[in-house]
Structures are given as structure tokens and as C-alpha cells.
PDB file of C-alpha atoms in Angstrom:
ATOM      1  CA  UNK A   1     164.862 119.417 120.735  1.00  0.00           C
ATOM      2  CA  UNK A   2     168.642 119.607 121.132  1.00  0.00           C
ATOM      3  CA  UNK A   3     170.368 117.069 123.318  1.00  0.00           C
ATOM      4  CA  UNK A   4     173.810 115.574 123.907  1.00  0.00           C
ATOM      5  CA  UNK A   5     174.252 111.829 123.432  1.00  0.00           C
ATOM      6  CA  UNK A   6     175.600 110.012 126.528  1.00  0.00           C
ATOM      7  CA  UNK A   7     177.762 107.619 124.507  1.00  0.00           C
ATOM      8  CA  UNK A   8     181.504 108.093 124.411  1.00  0.00           C
ATOM      9  CA  UNK A   9     181.615 108.221 120.602  1.00  0.00           C
ATOM     10  CA  UNK A  10     179.048 111.029 120.394  1.00  0.00           C
ATOM     11  CA  UNK A  11     179.970 112.847 123.573  1.00  0.00           C
ATOM     12  CA  UNK A  12     179.768 116.604 123.093  1.00  0.00           C
ATOM     13  CA  UNK A  13     177.929 116.364 119.764  1.00  0.00           C
ATOM     14  CA  UNK A  14     174.773 118.432 119.441  1.00  0.00           C
ATOM     15  CA  UNK A  15     171.761 116.898 117.698  1.00  0.00           C
ATOM     16  CA  UNK A  16     168.436 118.408 116.749  1.00  0.00           C
ATOM     17  CA  UNK A  17     165.225 116.481 116.111  1.00  0.00           C
ATOM     18  CA  UNK A  18     162.356 118.129 114.261  1.00  0.00           C
ATOM     19  CA  UNK A  19     161.234 119.283 110.822  1.00  0.00           C
ATOM     20  CA  UNK A  20     163.732 121.099 108.653  1.00  0.00           C
ATOM     21  CA  UNK A  21     163.079 124.808 108.109  1.00  0.00           C
ATOM     22  CA  UNK A  22     164.568 126.883 105.292  1.00  0.00           C
ATOM     23  CA  UNK A  23     164.682 130.675 104.905  1.00  0.00           C
ATOM     24  CA  UNK A  24     164.498 131.678 101.242  1.00  0.00           C
ATOM     25  CA  UNK A  25     164.998 135.103  99.664  1.00  0.00           C
ATOM     26  CA  UNK A  26     164.554 135.991  95.979  1.00  0.00           C
ATOM     27  CA  UNK A  27     166.802 138.848  94.896  1.00  0.00           C
ATOM     28  CA  UNK A  28     166.528 140.870  91.685  1.00  0.00           C
ATOM     29  CA  UNK A  29     169.791 141.889  90.032  1.00  0.00           C
ATOM     30  CA  UNK A  30     170.123 144.632  87.387  1.00  0.00           C
ATOM     31  CA  UNK A  31     173.549 145.218  85.840  1.00  0.00           C
ATOM     32  CA  UNK A  32     174.112 148.199  83.518  1.00  0.00           C
ATOM     33  CA  UNK A  33     177.124 148.334  81.191  1.00  0.00           C
ATOM     34  CA  UNK A  34     178.016 151.835  79.967  1.00  0.00           C
ATOM     35  CA  UNK A  35     180.874 152.852  77.664  1.00  0.00           C
ATOM     36  CA  UNK A  36     181.987 156.382  78.580  1.00  0.00           C
ATOM     37  CA  UNK A  37     184.449 158.841  77.113  1.00  0.00           C
ATOM     38  CA  UNK A  38     185.951 161.822  78.911  1.00  0.00           C
ATOM     39  CA  UNK A  39     185.367 165.068  77.044  1.00  0.00           C
ATOM     40  CA  UNK A  40     185.424 168.841  77.533  1.00  0.00           C
ATOM     41  CA  UNK A  41     182.330 171.017  77.132  1.00  0.00           C
ATOM     42  CA  UNK A  42     181.955 174.756  76.607  1.00  0.00           C
ATOM     43  CA  UNK A  43     178.907 176.303  78.292  1.00  0.00           C
ATOM     44  CA  UNK A  44     177.736 179.932  78.591  1.00  0.00           C
ATOM     45  CA  UNK A  45     177.549 181.343  82.102  1.00  0.00           C
ATOM     46  CA  UNK A  46     176.303 184.570  83.680  1.00  0.00           C
ATOM     47  CA  UNK A  47     176.533 185.823  87.238  1.00  0.00           C
ATOM     48  CA  UNK A  48     173.829 187.739  89.101  1.00  0.00           C
ATOM     49  CA  UNK A  49     174.277 189.828  92.185  1.00  0.00           C
ATOM     50  CA  UNK A  50     171.955 189.151  95.141  1.00  0.00           C
ATOM     51  CA  UNK A  51     168.573 190.922  94.873  1.00  0.00           C
ATOM     52  CA  UNK A  52     167.362 193.213  97.603  1.00  0.00           C
ATOM     53  CA  UNK A  53     163.925 192.342  99.024  1.00  0.00           C
ATOM     54  CA  UNK A  54     161.081 194.267  97.412  1.00  0.00           C
ATOM     55  CA  UNK A  55     162.904 195.075  94.179  1.00  0.00           C
ATOM     56  CA  UNK A  56     161.429 194.324  90.758  1.00  0.00           C
ATOM     57  CA  UNK A  57     163.338 191.934  88.505  1.00  0.00           C
ATOM     58  CA  UNK A  58     161.615 192.480  85.134  1.00  0.00           C
ATOM     59  CA  UNK A  59     163.567 194.713  82.694  1.00  0.00           C
ATOM     60  CA  UNK A  60     161.778 197.932  81.844  1.00  0.00           C
ATOM     61  CA  UNK A  61     159.707 198.069  85.014  1.00  0.00           C
ATOM     62  CA  UNK A  62     160.152 200.930  87.478  1.00  0.00           C
ATOM     63  CA  UNK A  63     163.111 200.301  89.708  1.00  0.00           C
ATOM     64  CA  UNK A  64     164.993 198.165  87.237  1.00  0.00           C
ATOM     65  CA  UNK A  65     167.684 200.815  86.745  1.00  0.00           C
ATOM     66  CA  UNK A  66     167.963 201.564  90.445  1.00  0.00           C
ATOM     67  CA  UNK A  67     170.718 199.024  91.061  1.00  0.00           C
ATOM     68  CA  UNK A  68     168.487 196.244  92.322  1.00  0.00           C
ATOM     69  CA  UNK A  69     170.352 193.743  90.170  1.00  0.00           C
ATOM     70  CA  UNK A  70     173.447 194.068  88.056  1.00  0.00           C
ATOM     71  CA  UNK A  71     173.885 191.607  85.181  1.00  0.00           C
ATOM     72  CA  UNK A  72     177.423 190.815  84.128  1.00  0.00           C
ATOM     73  CA  UNK A  73     178.239 189.994  80.490  1.00  0.00           C
ATOM     74  CA  UNK A  74     178.059 186.377  79.294  1.00  0.00           C
ATOM     75  CA  UNK A  75     181.223 184.333  79.423  1.00  0.00           C
ATOM     76  CA  UNK A  76     182.154 180.823  78.330  1.00  0.00           C
ATOM     77  CA  UNK A  77     183.312 178.218  80.837  1.00  0.00           C
ATOM     78  CA  UNK A  78     185.165 174.982  80.120  1.00  0.00           C
ATOM     79  CA  UNK A  79     183.983 171.991  82.171  1.00  0.00           C
ATOM     80  CA  UNK A  80     184.901 168.311  82.275  1.00  0.00           C
ATOM     81  CA  UNK A  81     182.104 165.968  81.194  1.00  0.00           C
ATOM     82  CA  UNK A  82     181.456 162.365  80.173  1.00  0.00           C
ATOM     83  CA  UNK A  83     179.970 161.240  76.876  1.00  0.00           C
ATOM     84  CA  UNK A  84     177.933 158.019  76.669  1.00  0.00           C
ATOM     85  CA  UNK A  85     179.059 155.976  73.647  1.00  0.00           C
ATOM     86  CA  UNK A  86     177.068 152.785  74.296  1.00  0.00           C
ATOM     87  CA  UNK A  87     174.881 151.289  77.004  1.00  0.00           C
ATOM     88  CA  UNK A  88     173.133 147.973  77.663  1.00  0.00           C
ATOM     89  CA  UNK A  89     171.847 146.002  80.633  1.00  0.00           C
ATOM     90  CA  UNK A  90     171.261 142.504  81.951  1.00  0.00           C
ATOM     91  CA  UNK A  91     168.733 141.365  84.577  1.00  0.00           C
ATOM     92  CA  UNK A  92     168.637 138.163  86.594  1.00  0.00           C
ATOM     93  CA  UNK A  93     167.082 136.643  89.723  1.00  0.00           C
ATOM     94  CA  UNK A  94     169.026 134.929  92.486  1.00  0.00           C
ATOM     95  CA  UNK A  95     167.489 132.539  95.008  1.00  0.00           C
ATOM     96  CA  UNK A  96     169.268 132.501  98.362  1.00  0.00           C
ATOM     97  CA  UNK A  97     168.319 129.728 100.781  1.00  0.00           C
ATOM     98  CA  UNK A  98     169.742 128.754 104.154  1.00  0.00           C
ATOM     99  CA  UNK A  99     168.541 126.105 106.638  1.00  0.00           C
ATOM    100  CA  UNK A 100     167.561 127.325 110.073  1.00  0.00           C
ATOM    101  CA  UNK A 101     170.310 126.533 112.574  1.00  0.00           C
ATOM    102  CA  UNK A 102     169.682 127.627 116.184  1.00  0.00           C
ATOM    103  CA  UNK A 103     172.380 129.763 117.777  1.00  0.00           C
ATOM    104  CA  UNK A 104     171.511 128.591 121.277  1.00  0.00           C
ATOM    105  CA  UNK A 105     168.785 127.123 123.478  1.00  0.00           C
ATOM    106  CA  UNK A 106     167.058 130.524 123.759  1.00  0.00           C
ATOM    107  CA  UNK A 107     166.612 130.922 120.016  1.00  0.00           C
ATOM    108  CA  UNK A 108     163.120 130.380 118.675  1.00  0.00           C
ATOM    109  CA  UNK A 109     161.977 128.836 115.439  1.00  0.00           C
ATOM    110  CA  UNK A 110     161.423 131.509 112.736  1.00  0.00           C
ATOM    111  CA  UNK A 111     157.785 131.982 111.766  1.00  0.00           C
ATOM    112  CA  UNK A 112     157.768 135.410 110.063  1.00  0.00           C
ATOM    113  CA  UNK A 113     160.238 137.507 108.058  1.00  0.00           C
ATOM    114  CA  UNK A 114     160.051 141.162 109.075  1.00  0.00           C
ATOM    115  CA  UNK A 115     162.628 142.886 106.842  1.00  0.00           C
ATOM    116  CA  UNK A 116     165.059 142.155 104.039  1.00  0.00           C
ATOM    117  CA  UNK A 117     167.872 144.535 103.086  1.00  0.00           C
ATOM    118  CA  UNK A 118     170.764 144.344 100.608  1.00  0.00           C
ATOM    119  CA  UNK A 119     174.135 145.744 101.687  1.00  0.00           C
ATOM    120  CA  UNK A 120     177.886 145.594 101.027  1.00  0.00           C
ATOM    121  CA  UNK A 121     177.689 145.442  97.228  1.00  0.00           C
ATOM    122  CA  UNK A 122     181.100 144.904  95.654  1.00  0.00           C
ATOM    123  CA  UNK A 123     181.559 145.132  91.885  1.00  0.00           C
ATOM    124  CA  UNK A 124     184.184 145.234  89.156  1.00  0.00           C
ATOM    125  CA  UNK A 125     184.126 145.193  85.352  1.00  0.00           C
ATOM    126  CA  UNK A 126     186.432 144.469  82.441  1.00  0.00           C
ATOM    127  CA  UNK A 127     186.380 144.760  78.667  1.00  0.00           C
ATOM    128  CA  UNK A 128     187.629 141.910  76.459  1.00  0.00           C
ATOM    129  CA  UNK A 129     188.014 142.983  72.799  1.00  0.00           C
ATOM    130  CA  UNK A 130     186.479 140.786  70.105  1.00  0.00           C
ATOM    131  CA  UNK A 131     187.075 143.014  67.080  1.00  0.00           C
ATOM    132  CA  UNK A 132     189.663 145.730  67.800  1.00  0.00           C
ATOM    133  CA  UNK A 133     187.940 149.112  67.913  1.00  0.00           C
ATOM    134  CA  UNK A 134     184.445 147.707  67.261  1.00  0.00           C
ATOM    135  CA  UNK A 135     183.176 144.850  69.435  1.00  0.00           C
ATOM    136  CA  UNK A 136     184.049 143.819  72.972  1.00  0.00           C
ATOM    137  CA  UNK A 137     182.678 141.603  75.719  1.00  0.00           C
ATOM    138  CA  UNK A 138     181.858 143.501  78.913  1.00  0.00           C
ATOM    139  CA  UNK A 139     182.026 141.321  82.034  1.00  0.00           C
ATOM    140  CA  UNK A 140     180.757 142.373  85.451  1.00  0.00           C
ATOM    141  CA  UNK A 141     181.663 140.452  88.606  1.00  0.00           C
ATOM    142  CA  UNK A 142     179.872 141.351  91.815  1.00  0.00           C
ATOM    143  CA  UNK A 143     178.780 140.081  95.212  1.00  0.00           C
ATOM    144  CA  UNK A 144     176.575 141.302  98.040  1.00  0.00           C
ATOM    145  CA  UNK A 145     174.992 140.434 101.368  1.00  0.00           C
ATOM    146  CA  UNK A 146     171.312 140.171 102.288  1.00  0.00           C
ATOM    147  CA  UNK A 147     170.315 140.998 105.858  1.00  0.00           C
ATOM    148  CA  UNK A 148     167.151 139.178 106.928  1.00  0.00           C
ATOM    149  CA  UNK A 149     165.305 140.045 110.146  1.00  0.00           C
ATOM    150  CA  UNK A 150     162.821 137.394 111.295  1.00  0.00           C
ATOM    151  CA  UNK A 151     160.675 136.750 114.374  1.00  0.00           C
ATOM    152  CA  UNK A 152     159.732 133.632 116.327  1.00  0.00           C
ATOM    153  CA  UNK A 153     156.388 132.746 117.907  1.00  0.00           C
ATOM    154  CA  UNK A 154     157.224 134.735 121.044  1.00  0.00           C
ATOM    155  CA  UNK A 155     157.813 137.917 119.006  1.00  0.00           C
ATOM    156  CA  UNK A 156     161.582 137.924 119.498  1.00  0.00           C
ATOM    157  CA  UNK A 157     163.558 139.148 116.489  1.00  0.00           C
ATOM    158  CA  UNK A 158     166.794 137.760 115.064  1.00  0.00           C
ATOM    159  CA  UNK A 159     169.118 138.801 112.246  1.00  0.00           C
ATOM    160  CA  UNK A 160     170.563 136.502 109.614  1.00  0.00           C
ATOM    161  CA  UNK A 161     173.126 137.390 106.921  1.00  0.00           C
ATOM    162  CA  UNK A 162     172.943 135.588 103.552  1.00  0.00           C
ATOM    163  CA  UNK A 163     175.935 135.655 101.202  1.00  0.00           C
ATOM    164  CA  UNK A 164     175.303 135.900  97.473  1.00  0.00           C
ATOM    165  CA  UNK A 165     178.611 134.311  96.516  1.00  0.00           C
ATOM    166  CA  UNK A 166     180.397 135.268  93.264  1.00  0.00           C
ATOM    167  CA  UNK A 167     177.976 136.565  90.623  1.00  0.00           C
ATOM    168  CA  UNK A 168     178.675 137.397  86.961  1.00  0.00           C
ATOM    169  CA  UNK A 169     176.933 139.014  84.008  1.00  0.00           C
ATOM    170  CA  UNK A 170     178.249 139.754  80.519  1.00  0.00           C
ATOM    171  CA  UNK A 171     177.138 141.566  77.372  1.00  0.00           C
ATOM    172  CA  UNK A 172     178.504 142.466  73.935  1.00  0.00           C
ATOM    173  CA  UNK A 173     179.133 146.200  73.488  1.00  0.00           C
ATOM    174  CA  UNK A 174     180.411 148.277  70.591  1.00  0.00           C
ATOM    175  CA  UNK A 175     183.002 150.691  71.930  1.00  0.00           C
ATOM    176  CA  UNK A 176     184.922 152.604  69.271  1.00  0.00           C
ATOM    177  CA  UNK A 177     186.838 154.032  72.243  1.00  0.00           C
ATOM    178  CA  UNK A 178     186.221 154.871  75.871  1.00  0.00           C
ATOM    179  CA  UNK A 179     186.091 152.879  79.074  1.00  0.00           C
ATOM    180  CA  UNK A 180     183.605 150.636  80.885  1.00  0.00           C
ATOM    181  CA  UNK A 181     181.474 151.677  83.849  1.00  0.00           C
ATOM    182  CA  UNK A 182     179.412 149.015  85.651  1.00  0.00           C
ATOM    183  CA  UNK A 183     176.398 149.841  87.783  1.00  0.00           C
ATOM    184  CA  UNK A 184     174.755 147.100  89.893  1.00  0.00           C
ATOM    185  CA  UNK A 185     171.292 147.504  91.445  1.00  0.00           C
ATOM    186  CA  UNK A 186     170.102 144.821  93.874  1.00  0.00           C
ATOM    187  CA  UNK A 187     166.716 144.563  95.594  1.00  0.00           C
ATOM    188  CA  UNK A 188     164.763 141.942  97.529  1.00  0.00           C
ATOM    189  CA  UNK A 189     161.794 140.679  95.523  1.00  0.00           C
ATOM    190  CA  UNK A 190     160.343 138.314  98.126  1.00  0.00           C
ATOM    191  CA  UNK A 191     161.096 136.057 101.066  1.00  0.00           C
ATOM    192  CA  UNK A 192     159.496 133.120 102.838  1.00  0.00           C
ATOM    193  CA  UNK A 193     159.974 130.420 105.468  1.00  0.00           C
ATOM    194  CA  UNK A 194     159.283 126.865 104.313  1.00  0.00           C
ATOM    195  CA  UNK A 195     159.644 123.292 105.557  1.00  0.00           C
ATOM    196  CA  UNK A 196     160.884 121.192 102.624  1.00  0.00           C
ATOM    197  CA  UNK A 197     160.498 117.896 104.479  1.00  0.00           C
ATOM    198  CA  UNK A 198     157.451 117.687 106.743  1.00  0.00           C
ATOM    199  CA  UNK A 199     155.992 114.237 107.559  1.00  0.00           C
ATOM    200  CA  UNK A 200     152.245 113.987 106.894  1.00  0.00           C
ATOM    201  CA  UNK A 201     149.987 113.886 109.965  1.00  0.00           C
ATOM    202  CA  UNK A 202     148.748 110.554 111.245  1.00  0.00           C
ATOM    203  CA  UNK A 203     150.332 107.110 111.234  1.00  0.00           C
ATOM    204  CA  UNK A 204     152.661 106.191 108.392  1.00  0.00           C
ATOM    205  CA  UNK A 205     151.116 104.316 105.456  1.00  0.00           C
ATOM    206  CA  UNK A 206     151.392 100.497 105.555  1.00  0.00           C
ATOM    207  CA  UNK A 207     154.442  99.020 103.906  1.00  0.00           C
ATOM    208  CA  UNK A 208     153.729  97.377 100.570  1.00  0.00           C
ATOM    209  CA  UNK A 209     156.503  95.086  99.330  1.00  0.00           C
ATOM    210  CA  UNK A 210     157.117  95.156  95.584  1.00  0.00           C
ATOM    211  CA  UNK A 211     155.821  92.249  93.525  1.00  0.00           C
ATOM    212  CA  UNK A 212     157.776  90.781  90.635  1.00  0.00           C
ATOM    213  CA  UNK A 213     156.596  88.414  87.950  1.00  0.00           C
ATOM    214  CA  UNK A 214     159.261  86.216  86.350  1.00  0.00           C
ATOM    215  CA  UNK A 215     158.710  84.554  83.039  1.00  0.00           C
ATOM    216  CA  UNK A 216     160.922  81.682  81.972  1.00  0.00           C
ATOM    217  CA  UNK A 217     161.576  80.228  78.552  1.00  0.00           C
ATOM    218  CA  UNK A 218     162.075  76.538  77.996  1.00  0.00           C
TER     219      UNK A 218
END
């Protein structure tokens, strides 16, 4: 229970007596490194006029030549596209743990985790050449937040935000040319509430002093 010590030295300090409780979340991280190249692509295209209800659309059937649909000649369109030159991925797990710290006297001890959601993912990537035009090291730096919703014994819910801190993954790619695109996928794999230090029930075991045997040489 929280209390304030009456002594002058500890006046205003807040203490808490009781077992320690930790909230732990295991997060799965998947980082994809892709080497892309901008290119232009020629594709055939054809336009169709809207079809009137009840008209047949199969060539040669009655009504086909009655103006139900007019087909324009094929044409070629130029579109901007991206070509994938190389791709690889790295996967890792991250354990986030935070001790339970009450926000006030009305806050209850967490007993159940209701939801876990990842948000605010920030990422960046860079290429570091090893062999010019052939090999390079792709480095991805990213961070995110995990929102945990838990409940106490009375059924009240609370929200806790866990910070991942700076995270990094790297891989060797083989880009003859192009640029790096980094995609980061994060998901919660599991969560739990534990008490790392819980005294065993009952009286403490009796104290046993260590015994030493000394052997002397004459």
C-alpha cells in the first residue's frame, strides 16, 4: 500500500509495499528489403461504351449490331511502373517489459490483458555499397509503440504505452542499380502479467550459517 513517511528526510516521498508485477509483450518484427528500379511500360488498352440493360454482348448474336456496344480500336498506353531487382527479409522477436507503477490511489493492480495493438511505426533505410555495382549492405532503422489495455480485479480498464526503442535490421543485397525500399510489419505475438519476485507462502526457512573447515600444515 502506498504511504508517505513522516520523517523529515523522506517527507513527500511515495513508497509502495507489495510484490513486483511486470507486464510483458512479445512482438514479432518482419523487415523486407526490396531493390526497385523505375521503368516505363507499354500496355494495350481498349475503351467500351456503357451497355444498355437487356442488350446482348456476344458478337454474332442478334442485337450485336444494333449499337448496344461500340468497341474502339486498340491503342497503346505508356505507364510508369517499378521493377523488382532484388528482395530479401529478416525476422526477429522483441520482448517489451515494464513494471507496474500505479498512477494514483484509484488504480488497481493489473490481472488480465485485454488488447495489444502496434501503432506509430517509423522507419528508414539506407544502402552502403560493398562492391560498387554488385553488393551492398541494406540497413533498416525503425521504432514503434505498443498500446496495451489491461483490467484490474474490479473490471476497470487502463491503457499503457510501451516504447520499442531504436531497432535495426540489416541484410546483404545485390543491386546492379536501383534504390532501396524498406517495409516493416509488426504484430503482437503474446502478452502476460507476471510477478518476478514473489515470496513463498508460510514462514521463512530457518537461517543456516555456512560451515568452513580449515586445514593447517605444520
